[in-house]
Structures are given as structure tokens and as C-alpha cells.
Amino acid sequence: MIVNIKLLSGNSFFGNNLYLILAIIAGVLLFAPIESYVVSIGIQEDEAVATAVSVFFMLSIFAGRYIVQVWANNLSAAPKSFLINIGVVLCISGAWLFFHANFSFGHRVGILFFVPLIILGIASGALVKVMHAVTQNQLRNAKSEAARNKSELHLLQSQLSPHFLFNTLNNMYGLSITDHQKLPPLLLKLADLLRYSVYDVSEIYVPLVKEMAYIKNYIEFERIRIGDKLVLTTDLEEMIDAEIKIAPMLLIVFLENAFKHSKNTTSEEIFIHISLKTWESYILFSVKNTYGAEDSSSKLFDNVSSGFGLQNVKKRLELLYPNSHDLQIGTDEVFYKVALQLKIKNG
């Protein structure tokens, strides 16, 4: 006799070998209660009948699984109508078996016992298969989504350094014409900034202390570039827990924006205030800067919102801090303001 090995694997009647082994164990465990039930309804040769019932019940479970497996494999959620119908079938079959045990009609009407038992097994197998398939599909979709998000994060992060370098070189080009003596110290600072942005931010999250050092370097870079026209106030927390982490180069876009638009003001001085501190389980960051009086607040807001840097940050916030960040951007007659609150990531 040729044995079809496929029956013991994949989407076959028995599934994989593990399911068959578990079914045998379950059948052995069910034998004692089934035998007691058979005795209670007055069927003769109780051991033989109990064995047959155990086998038929387990086979009916596999039958239910087999019947729905092709349909269930594509489900991402269990249909409500299916759950309702299966629930009704299980309740009716269980109620009938209970009724039959308490008001036994004897072996002459044994079919009234076997039929609901088999239906109960088929319904149970179908339910188990559907729920297992739904769980597996949801897990597979979650893993796929996580992989896509991770790939997108790496892409977004890889775009930050070229974006920062492009903006900085544009600024330095202007200085090379109007104030070239500032270039040597700026190039040294730029080297430090690029070293961090290229080599030190390969991780999804970095210690906040390292990000703070990078921010201080950038502020010093801009202080040298702008010179005496800059009126800068900072409130940067000095004692930061080394275990607190943050997504790298997340805040630099807001600082770039502040220095970029502040220089457009018609005032003789550029006012910028930067604050970064921790409070309870949050990182609190804010920056406000003057901006050109010739620009309306709505125009400035629209221009900034459509920029590459801010769109990059917003997307990273959605991926890395879902439901755990609050970003507020707005203007008044004098200042452009950004306030960001992040849930702390611990190492």
C-alpha cells in the first residue's frame, strides 16, 4: 500500500506531524470522560464505543480544519458572521449532548449522540483553524509592516546628512565671499558635526547626552557664522541620565530652520531661544526665533511645512514615537515657535 506522505504535512488533512501527535495525546486524555459519558447514556461495550467516539471526534476536528483551511489562509480578521454561526452550532451541539446524557434514549437511538458529536468536532476544528490562520496572518503582516518601517527609517535617516551638508555648504559659500576669515574655524566645527551625523548615528536611538553635545556643537557653529548679530539664549539641561535615549538628529532640523529664517529679519539683531530638558518621563524641546517681517505668518508656516527637513522629521516621529509625541508649530507677530514633547526612550 502506498502511503501519501502529503497527508501528514502542509495544508493536508492532518497538517504537520506535530498536530497529529497532539491529536493522539488529546484523544488519549479525552478517552476517560468520553467513556463516562457513554456509560451514562446506557450504550453497551463502553470501552470499544468510547475508543471509536474519541477517534471520530478527533477526526471530525481535523475535518473541520481541512474544510476551511483554503478560505481561512487569506483572512486577516475572523468574519463576524462566521463567529456567530459557529457559536450557534457549538451551543446547539453541546446542548443536545447535555440533553442526551440526562435523558438517555439508549443505544437504539445512538445516531442522536454521534451526529451532534461529529458536528461539534467539525465546528471546533473550523474555529481553531480560522483563529490560528488569522493570528498567523496578523503576525506576518505586523512583521512585514515593521520591516517596511525599519527600511523607511533607515532611508529617512540616511537623507539627513546630505540635507544638513547641502544647507551648510550654501551658508559657507556666502561667507567665503563676504566674511572669508570665518571659514577655518567653521570648517573645524563642520568636521565634528559631519563625523557625528555620518558615523555616530547608525542606531535607531542614541543617548540624549550625545545628541546634546551635537546640538551644542551646531549652536557654536552658527554662533561663529552669524557673529555679533546673534542674540542667543539657551536653557539646556546639563545633568542628563545616560540611559535616556532619543532618535538621532531629530531636533537639528528645527534648529537649522530657526537660524535660517532668523537671518531674514529686518532687525539689526537675530533673536533665538533654545530649550532642551527632561521632565518626569518626557523630553521637552522648544525653539523660537524672529523671522522676516516681510513674510506673513501663514506664508512662513506653509513654506516650512512643505520643506524636506520638516516632512522628514514628522515621518520619523510617526514611526518612532507613535502616540507618544506632541509637536506644536506656530507664529505670532514676532516669533516663529516650535514645541516638541517626546516620551522618553530608556536604554
mmCIF file of C-alpha atoms in Angstrom:
data_model
loop_
_atom_site.group_PDB
_atom_site.id
_atom_site.type_symbol
_atom_site.label_atom_id
_atom_site.label_comp_id
_atom_site.label_asym_id
_atom_site.label_seq_id
_atom_site.Cartn_x
_atom_site.Cartn_y
_atom_site.Cartn_z
ATOM 1 C CA MET A 1 0.000 0.000 0.000
ATOM 2 C CA ILE A 2 1.343 3.428 -0.962
ATOM 3 C CA VAL A 3 1.286 5.981 1.812
ATOM 4 C CA ASN A 4 0.695 9.551 0.719
ATOM 5 C CA ILE A 5 3.178 11.493 2.825
ATOM 6 C CA LYS A 6 1.458 14.767 1.958
ATOM 7 C CA LEU A 7 -1.415 13.824 4.229
ATOM 8 C CA LEU A 8 0.906 14.452 7.149
ATOM 9 C CA SER A 9 2.231 17.875 6.167
ATOM 10 C CA GLY A 10 1.396 21.376 4.954
ATOM 11 C CA ASN A 11 -2.204 22.184 4.073
ATOM 12 C CA SER A 12 -3.173 18.492 4.156
ATOM 13 C CA PHE A 13 -5.868 16.805 6.197
ATOM 14 C CA PHE A 14 -3.693 16.407 9.309
ATOM 15 C CA GLY A 15 -1.488 19.474 8.850
ATOM 16 C CA ASN A 16 2.041 18.883 10.093
ATOM 17 C CA ASN A 17 3.236 15.973 12.204
ATOM 18 C CA LEU A 18 3.044 17.997 15.401
ATOM 19 C CA TYR A 19 -0.726 18.405 15.025
ATOM 20 C CA LEU A 20 -1.127 14.655 14.584
ATOM 21 C CA ILE A 21 0.931 13.934 17.719
ATOM 22 C CA LEU A 22 -1.081 16.498 19.726
ATOM 23 C CA ALA A 23 -4.312 14.948 18.451
ATOM 24 C CA ILE A 24 -3.246 11.495 19.625
ATOM 25 C CA ILE A 25 -2.371 12.872 23.069
ATOM 26 C CA ALA A 26 -5.695 14.762 23.235
ATOM 27 C CA GLY A 27 -7.581 11.633 22.197
ATOM 28 C CA VAL A 28 -5.980 9.646 24.997
ATOM 29 C CA LEU A 29 -6.852 12.350 27.514
ATOM 30 C CA LEU A 30 -10.443 12.512 26.252
ATOM 31 C CA PHE A 31 -10.977 8.755 26.452
ATOM 32 C CA ALA A 32 -11.855 8.693 30.187
ATOM 33 C CA PRO A 33 -14.530 11.459 30.128
ATOM 34 C CA ILE A 34 -15.976 10.083 26.873
ATOM 35 C CA GLU A 35 -16.209 6.587 28.396
ATOM 36 C CA SER A 36 -18.039 8.031 31.403
ATOM 37 C CA TYR A 37 -20.419 9.815 29.054
ATOM 38 C CA VAL A 38 -21.032 6.651 27.024
ATOM 39 C CA VAL A 39 -21.809 4.713 30.213
ATOM 40 C CA SER A 40 -24.202 7.442 31.350
ATOM 41 C CA ILE A 41 -26.334 7.138 28.213
ATOM 42 C CA GLY A 42 -26.567 3.342 28.505
ATOM 43 C CA ILE A 43 -24.551 2.228 25.460
ATOM 44 C CA GLN A 44 -23.125 -1.320 25.748
ATOM 45 C CA GLU A 45 -19.447 -2.234 25.144
ATOM 46 C CA ASP A 46 -18.467 1.110 26.542
ATOM 47 C CA GLU A 47 -14.684 0.802 26.045
ATOM 48 C CA ALA A 48 -14.935 -0.010 22.348
ATOM 49 C CA VAL A 49 -17.540 2.695 21.803
ATOM 50 C CA ALA A 50 -15.518 5.242 23.788
ATOM 51 C CA THR A 51 -12.445 4.463 21.677
ATOM 52 C CA ALA A 52 -14.453 4.870 18.469
ATOM 53 C CA VAL A 53 -16.001 8.104 19.710
ATOM 54 C CA SER A 54 -12.567 9.512 20.669
ATOM 55 C CA VAL A 55 -11.163 8.677 17.226
ATOM 56 C CA PHE A 56 -14.196 10.018 15.352
ATOM 57 C CA PHE A 57 -14.231 13.195 17.444
ATOM 58 C CA MET A 58 -10.548 13.936 16.728
ATOM 59 C CA LEU A 59 -11.036 13.107 13.036
ATOM 60 C CA SER A 60 -14.015 15.470 12.906
ATOM 61 C CA ILE A 61 -11.844 18.260 14.340
ATOM 62 C CA PHE A 62 -9.286 17.672 11.578
ATOM 63 C CA ALA A 63 -12.149 17.548 9.051
ATOM 64 C CA GLY A 64 -13.387 20.967 10.204
ATOM 65 C CA ARG A 65 -9.850 22.343 9.950
ATOM 66 C CA TYR A 66 -9.417 20.840 6.462
ATOM 67 C CA ILE A 67 -12.738 22.161 5.169
ATOM 68 C CA VAL A 68 -11.974 25.828 5.929
ATOM 69 C CA GLN A 69 -8.198 25.920 5.536
ATOM 70 C CA VAL A 70 -8.026 27.336 1.982
ATOM 71 C CA TRP A 71 -10.557 30.063 2.839
ATOM 72 C CA ALA A 72 -9.021 30.779 6.256
ATOM 73 C CA ASN A 73 -5.467 31.183 4.953
ATOM 74 C CA ASN A 74 -6.342 34.565 3.401
ATOM 75 C CA LEU A 75 -8.152 36.037 6.401
ATOM 76 C CA SER A 76 -6.699 38.954 8.349
ATOM 77 C CA ALA A 77 -9.676 39.010 10.735
ATOM 78 C CA ALA A 78 -12.331 36.463 11.632
ATOM 79 C CA PRO A 79 -15.646 37.384 9.922
ATOM 80 C CA LYS A 80 -18.356 38.278 12.415
ATOM 81 C CA SER A 81 -20.949 36.156 10.596
ATOM 82 C CA PHE A 82 -18.649 33.122 10.783
ATOM 83 C CA LEU A 83 -18.119 33.533 14.519
ATOM 84 C CA ILE A 84 -21.859 33.919 15.123
ATOM 85 C CA ASN A 85 -22.751 30.838 13.063
ATOM 86 C CA ILE A 86 -20.018 28.706 14.626
ATOM 87 C CA GLY A 87 -21.114 29.861 18.081
ATOM 88 C CA VAL A 88 -24.710 28.837 17.345
ATOM 89 C CA VAL A 89 -23.618 25.397 16.064
ATOM 90 C CA LEU A 90 -21.386 24.810 19.098
ATOM 91 C CA CYS A 91 -24.163 25.806 21.521
ATOM 92 C CA ILE A 92 -26.789 23.613 19.839
ATOM 93 C CA SER A 93 -24.466 20.590 19.605
ATOM 94 C CA GLY A 94 -23.290 20.983 23.192
ATOM 95 C CA ALA A 95 -26.850 21.448 24.445
ATOM 96 C CA TRP A 96 -28.016 18.357 22.585
ATOM 97 C CA LEU A 97 -25.206 16.226 24.046
ATOM 98 C CA PHE A 98 -26.079 17.504 27.505
ATOM 99 C CA PHE A 99 -29.774 16.735 26.906
ATOM 100 C CA HIS A 100 -28.936 13.271 25.598
ATOM 101 C CA ALA A 101 -26.777 12.481 28.654
ATOM 102 C CA ASN A 102 -29.502 13.499 31.112
ATOM 103 C CA PHE A 103 -32.455 11.975 29.231
ATOM 104 C CA SER A 104 -30.839 8.890 27.720
ATOM 105 C CA PHE A 105 -32.706 7.046 24.968
ATOM 106 C CA GLY A 106 -30.283 4.128 24.999
ATOM 107 C CA HIS A 107 -28.261 2.609 22.180
ATOM 108 C CA ARG A 108 -31.279 2.304 19.853
ATOM 109 C CA VAL A 109 -31.031 5.988 19.042
ATOM 110 C CA GLY A 110 -27.226 6.216 19.187
ATOM 111 C CA ILE A 111 -27.195 8.306 15.999
ATOM 112 C CA LEU A 112 -28.605 11.174 18.064
ATOM 113 C CA PHE A 113 -25.373 11.019 20.017
ATOM 114 C CA PHE A 114 -22.811 10.552 17.213
ATOM 115 C CA VAL A 115 -24.159 13.192 14.806
ATOM 116 C CA PRO A 116 -24.023 16.193 17.200
ATOM 117 C CA LEU A 117 -20.646 14.967 18.486
ATOM 118 C CA ILE A 118 -19.199 14.973 14.969
ATOM 119 C CA ILE A 119 -20.781 18.354 14.213
ATOM 120 C CA LEU A 120 -19.285 19.677 17.433
ATOM 121 C CA GLY A 121 -15.859 18.413 16.361
ATOM 122 C CA ILE A 122 -16.107 19.866 12.848
ATOM 123 C CA ALA A 123 -17.226 23.257 14.185
ATOM 124 C CA SER A 124 -14.427 23.255 16.780
ATOM 125 C CA GLY A 125 -11.819 22.367 14.156
ATOM 126 C CA ALA A 126 -13.060 25.087 11.811
ATOM 127 C CA LEU A 127 -12.984 27.669 14.611
ATOM 128 C CA VAL A 128 -9.486 26.692 15.721
ATOM 129 C CA LYS A 129 -8.175 26.806 12.131
ATOM 130 C CA VAL A 130 -9.716 30.213 11.430
ATOM 131 C CA MET A 131 -8.399 31.756 14.642
ATOM 132 C CA HIS A 132 -4.945 30.242 14.086
ATOM 133 C CA ALA A 133 -4.849 31.468 10.467
ATOM 134 C CA VAL A 134 -5.993 34.960 11.478
ATOM 135 C CA THR A 135 -3.344 35.133 14.199
ATOM 136 C CA GLN A 136 -0.608 33.960 11.827
ATOM 137 C CA ASN A 137 -1.670 36.401 9.109
ATOM 138 C CA GLN A 138 -1.774 39.307 11.561
ATOM 139 C CA LEU A 139 1.673 38.370 12.862
ATOM 140 C CA ARG A 140 3.001 38.077 9.307
ATOM 141 C CA ASN A 141 1.502 41.461 8.371
ATOM 142 C CA ALA A 142 2.927 43.044 11.522
ATOM 143 C CA LYS A 143 6.403 41.698 10.725
ATOM 144 C CA SER A 144 6.104 42.913 7.148
ATOM 145 C CA GLU A 145 4.976 46.367 8.320
ATOM 146 C CA ALA A 146 7.818 46.505 10.847
ATOM 147 C CA ALA A 147 10.324 45.617 8.115
ATOM 148 C CA ARG A 148 8.917 48.326 5.835
ATOM 149 C CA ASN A 149 9.015 50.872 8.659
ATOM 150 C CA LYS A 150 12.599 49.953 9.520
ATOM 151 C CA SER A 151 13.617 50.291 5.881
ATOM 152 C CA GLU A 152 11.862 53.651 5.657
ATOM 153 C CA LEU A 153 13.536 54.825 8.871
ATOM 154 C CA HIS A 154 16.976 53.959 7.521
ATOM 155 C CA LEU A 155 16.153 55.806 4.309
ATOM 156 C CA LEU A 156 14.936 58.889 6.180
ATOM 157 C CA GLN A 157 17.959 58.829 8.461
ATOM 158 C CA SER A 158 20.353 58.455 5.530
ATOM 159 C CA GLN A 159 18.825 61.587 3.956
ATOM 160 C CA LEU A 160 19.606 63.780 6.969
ATOM 161 C CA SER A 161 23.371 64.122 6.498
ATOM 162 C CA PRO A 162 23.219 65.188 2.815
ATOM 163 C CA HIS A 163 20.403 67.602 3.645
ATOM 164 C CA PHE A 164 22.390 69.138 6.502
ATOM 165 C CA LEU A 165 25.583 69.318 4.421
ATOM 166 C CA PHE A 166 23.777 70.937 1.492
ATOM 167 C CA ASN A 167 22.346 73.692 3.693
ATOM 168 C CA THR A 168 25.646 74.260 5.490
ATOM 169 C CA LEU A 169 27.713 74.487 2.293
ATOM 170 C CA ASN A 170 25.235 77.015 0.924
ATOM 171 C CA ASN A 171 25.758 79.167 4.015
ATOM 172 C CA MET A 172 29.537 78.784 3.888
ATOM 173 C CA TYR A 173 29.623 79.731 0.216
ATOM 174 C CA GLY A 174 28.070 83.078 1.083
ATOM 175 C CA LEU A 175 30.621 83.593 3.873
ATOM 176 C CA SER A 176 33.510 82.790 1.531
ATOM 177 C CA ILE A 177 32.572 85.918 -0.418
ATOM 178 C CA THR A 178 31.591 88.311 2.383
ATOM 179 C CA ASP A 179 33.465 87.138 5.513
ATOM 180 C CA HIS A 180 36.061 84.546 4.487
ATOM 181 C CA GLN A 181 38.124 84.809 7.702
ATOM 182 C CA LYS A 182 35.421 82.801 9.492
ATOM 183 C CA LEU A 183 35.901 79.763 7.257
ATOM 184 C CA PRO A 184 38.784 77.980 9.107
ATOM 185 C CA PRO A 185 37.003 77.649 12.496
ATOM 186 C CA LEU A 186 33.737 76.830 10.713
ATOM 187 C CA LEU A 187 35.395 74.012 8.772
ATOM 188 C CA LEU A 188 36.698 72.501 12.020
ATOM 189 C CA LYS A 189 33.223 72.627 13.559
ATOM 190 C CA LEU A 190 31.697 71.246 10.367
ATOM 191 C CA ALA A 191 34.076 68.260 10.533
ATOM 192 C CA ASP A 192 32.873 67.460 14.069
ATOM 193 C CA LEU A 193 29.239 67.778 13.032
ATOM 194 C CA LEU A 194 29.638 65.545 9.997
ATOM 195 C CA ARG A 195 31.587 62.942 11.992
ATOM 196 C CA TYR A 196 28.605 62.554 14.291
ATOM 197 C CA SER A 197 25.949 62.640 11.570
ATOM 198 C CA VAL A 198 27.770 60.128 9.345
ATOM 199 C CA TYR A 199 29.436 57.705 11.761
ATOM 200 C CA ASP A 200 27.789 58.002 15.183
ATOM 201 C CA VAL A 201 24.078 57.747 14.386
ATOM 202 C CA SER A 202 23.743 54.277 12.872
ATOM 203 C CA GLU A 203 21.387 53.219 15.693
ATOM 204 C CA ILE A 204 17.657 53.972 15.754
ATOM 205 C CA TYR A 205 18.061 55.613 19.175
ATOM 206 C CA VAL A 206 21.165 57.249 20.658
ATOM 207 C CA PRO A 207 21.917 58.566 24.172
ATOM 208 C CA LEU A 208 20.452 62.028 24.683
ATOM 209 C CA VAL A 209 23.782 63.203 26.101
ATOM 210 C CA LYS A 210 25.447 62.538 22.715
ATOM 211 C CA GLU A 211 22.663 64.330 20.870
ATOM 212 C CA MET A 212 23.002 67.253 23.289
ATOM 213 C CA ALA A 213 26.744 67.501 22.531
ATOM 214 C CA TYR A 214 25.945 67.541 18.818
ATOM 215 C CA ILE A 215 23.359 70.301 19.322
ATOM 216 C CA LYS A 216 25.858 72.387 21.302
ATOM 217 C CA ASN A 217 28.408 71.957 18.506
ATOM 218 C CA TYR A 218 25.854 73.097 15.964
ATOM 219 C CA ILE A 219 24.881 76.122 18.051
ATOM 220 C CA GLU A 220 28.558 77.104 18.312
ATOM 221 C CA PHE A 221 28.927 76.652 14.561
ATOM 222 C CA GLU A 222 26.042 79.048 13.921
ATOM 223 C CA ARG A 223 27.333 81.482 16.550
ATOM 224 C CA ILE A 224 30.624 81.736 14.663
ATOM 225 C CA ARG A 225 28.887 82.030 11.308
ATOM 226 C CA ILE A 226 26.390 84.743 12.289
ATOM 227 C CA GLY A 227 28.637 86.705 14.654
ATOM 228 C CA ASP A 228 27.609 89.624 16.835
ATOM 229 C CA LYS A 229 24.222 89.996 15.205
ATOM 230 C CA LEU A 230 23.048 86.862 17.018
ATOM 231 C CA VAL A 231 21.295 87.261 20.358
ATOM 232 C CA LEU A 232 21.048 83.692 21.584
ATOM 233 C CA THR A 233 19.643 82.394 24.869
ATOM 234 C CA THR A 234 19.695 78.716 25.793
ATOM 235 C CA ASP A 235 18.235 76.567 28.539
ATOM 236 C CA LEU A 236 19.974 73.228 28.025
ATOM 237 C CA GLU A 237 19.884 70.667 30.814
ATOM 238 C CA GLU A 238 23.395 69.762 31.952
ATOM 239 C CA MET A 239 22.834 66.653 34.085
ATOM 240 C CA ILE A 240 21.121 64.108 31.829
ATOM 241 C CA ASP A 241 20.682 60.439 32.669
ATOM 242 C CA ALA A 242 22.953 58.397 30.379
ATOM 243 C CA GLU A 243 20.164 55.828 29.951
ATOM 244 C CA ILE A 244 17.793 58.315 28.283
ATOM 245 C CA LYS A 245 17.728 57.930 24.510
ATOM 246 C CA ILE A 246 16.362 59.870 21.551
ATOM 247 C CA ALA A 247 16.146 59.382 17.797
ATOM 248 C CA PRO A 248 19.355 60.900 16.347
ATOM 249 C CA MET A 249 19.292 64.248 14.538
ATOM 250 C CA LEU A 250 15.613 64.647 15.275
ATOM 251 C CA LEU A 251 15.883 68.168 16.685
ATOM 252 C CA ILE A 252 18.546 69.595 14.384
ATOM 253 C CA VAL A 253 16.017 70.338 11.635
ATOM 254 C CA PHE A 254 14.170 72.762 13.915
ATOM 255 C CA LEU A 255 17.448 74.453 14.865
ATOM 256 C CA GLU A 256 18.512 74.753 11.214
ATOM 257 C CA ASN A 257 15.154 76.296 10.448
ATOM 258 C CA ALA A 258 15.472 78.766 13.331
ATOM 259 C CA PHE A 259 18.881 80.047 12.244
ATOM 260 C CA LYS A 260 17.928 80.022 8.561
ATOM 261 C CA HIS A 261 14.800 82.162 8.927
ATOM 262 C CA SER A 262 16.100 84.402 11.689
ATOM 263 C CA LYS A 263 18.652 85.972 9.361
ATOM 264 C CA ASN A 264 15.792 87.183 7.131
ATOM 265 C CA THR A 265 14.593 89.612 9.779
ATOM 266 C CA THR A 266 14.957 93.328 9.031
ATOM 267 C CA SER A 267 16.032 93.907 12.635
ATOM 268 C CA GLU A 268 19.699 94.538 13.358
ATOM 269 C CA GLU A 269 19.698 91.594 15.747
ATOM 270 C CA ILE A 270 18.649 87.967 15.426
ATOM 271 C CA PHE A 271 16.843 86.597 18.499
ATOM 272 C CA ILE A 272 16.784 82.860 19.127
ATOM 273 C CA HIS A 273 15.848 80.961 22.272
ATOM 274 C CA ILE A 274 16.513 77.215 22.595
ATOM 275 C CA SER A 275 15.379 74.969 25.445
ATOM 276 C CA LEU A 276 16.015 71.251 25.933
ATOM 277 C CA LYS A 277 15.367 69.443 29.204
ATOM 278 C CA THR A 278 13.801 66.326 30.688
ATOM 279 C CA TRP A 279 10.772 66.278 32.940
ATOM 280 C CA GLU A 280 9.387 63.111 34.506
ATOM 281 C CA SER A 281 9.111 60.681 31.571
ATOM 282 C CA TYR A 282 9.372 63.275 28.801
ATOM 283 C CA ILE A 283 11.942 65.150 26.754
ATOM 284 C CA LEU A 284 10.850 68.772 26.325
ATOM 285 C CA PHE A 285 12.290 70.777 23.447
ATOM 286 C CA SER A 286 11.381 74.239 22.245
ATOM 287 C CA VAL A 287 12.868 76.876 19.978
ATOM 288 C CA LYS A 288 11.623 80.287 18.983
ATOM 289 C CA ASN A 289 13.191 82.749 16.593
ATOM 290 C CA THR A 290 12.481 86.041 14.894
ATOM 291 C CA TYR A 291 11.649 85.943 11.208
ATOM 292 C CA GLY A 292 11.386 88.313 8.301
ATOM 293 C CA ALA A 293 8.691 90.946 8.730
ATOM 294 C CA GLU A 294 8.064 90.901 5.004
ATOM 295 C CA ASP A 295 6.723 87.333 5.265
ATOM 296 C CA SER A 296 3.211 86.726 6.546
ATOM 297 C CA SER A 297 2.984 84.122 9.300
ATOM 298 C CA SER A 298 0.842 81.842 7.172
ATOM 299 C CA LYS A 299 3.284 82.036 4.249
ATOM 300 C CA LEU A 300 6.225 81.233 6.513
ATOM 301 C CA PHE A 301 4.346 78.341 8.054
ATOM 302 C CA ASP A 302 3.387 76.930 4.651
ATOM 303 C CA ASN A 303 6.937 77.215 3.330
ATOM 304 C CA VAL A 304 8.419 75.484 6.346
ATOM 305 C CA SER A 305 5.759 72.775 6.468
ATOM 306 C CA SER A 306 6.414 71.829 2.863
ATOM 307 C CA GLY A 307 10.185 71.647 3.320
ATOM 308 C CA PHE A 308 12.109 68.395 3.092
ATOM 309 C CA GLY A 309 13.569 68.623 6.604
ATOM 310 C CA LEU A 310 10.297 69.066 8.476
ATOM 311 C CA GLN A 311 8.500 66.403 6.453
ATOM 312 C CA ASN A 312 11.351 64.031 7.255
ATOM 313 C CA VAL A 313 11.043 64.780 10.985
ATOM 314 C CA LYS A 314 7.265 64.385 11.015
ATOM 315 C CA LYS A 315 7.507 60.995 9.331
ATOM 316 C CA ARG A 316 10.196 59.825 11.752
ATOM 317 C CA LEU A 317 8.072 60.974 14.688
ATOM 318 C CA GLU A 318 5.136 58.934 13.388
ATOM 319 C CA LEU A 319 7.313 55.826 13.035
ATOM 320 C CA LEU A 320 9.445 56.118 16.178
ATOM 321 C CA TYR A 321 7.079 57.851 18.608
ATOM 322 C CA PRO A 322 3.558 56.722 17.660
ATOM 323 C CA ASN A 323 1.031 58.208 20.095
ATOM 324 C CA SER A 324 3.919 59.340 22.312
ATOM 325 C CA HIS A 325 4.854 62.754 20.918
ATOM 326 C CA ASP A 326 3.285 66.173 20.605
ATOM 327 C CA LEU A 327 4.582 68.680 18.042
ATOM 328 C CA GLN A 328 3.267 72.243 18.059
ATOM 329 C CA ILE A 329 4.337 74.787 15.404
ATOM 330 C CA GLY A 330 3.075 78.337 15.114
ATOM 331 C CA THR A 331 3.887 82.024 14.811
ATOM 332 C CA ASP A 332 2.970 85.351 16.320
ATOM 333 C CA GLU A 333 3.843 88.864 15.179
ATOM 334 C CA VAL A 334 7.483 88.480 16.245
ATOM 335 C CA PHE A 335 8.458 84.850 16.710
ATOM 336 C CA TYR A 336 8.260 81.544 14.932
ATOM 337 C CA LYS A 337 7.764 78.851 17.629
ATOM 338 C CA VAL A 338 8.294 75.102 17.837
ATOM 339 C CA ALA A 339 7.465 72.965 20.888
ATOM 340 C CA LEU A 340 8.079 69.231 20.905
ATOM 341 C CA GLN A 341 7.308 66.753 23.672
ATOM 342 C CA LEU A 342 8.674 63.195 23.433
ATOM 343 C CA LYS A 343 8.107 60.150 25.581
ATOM 344 C CA ILE A 344 11.495 59.105 26.936
ATOM 345 C CA LYS A 345 13.166 56.002 25.496
ATOM 346 C CA ASN A 346 15.380 54.255 28.036
ATOM 347 C CA GLY A 347 18.415 52.201 27.107
#
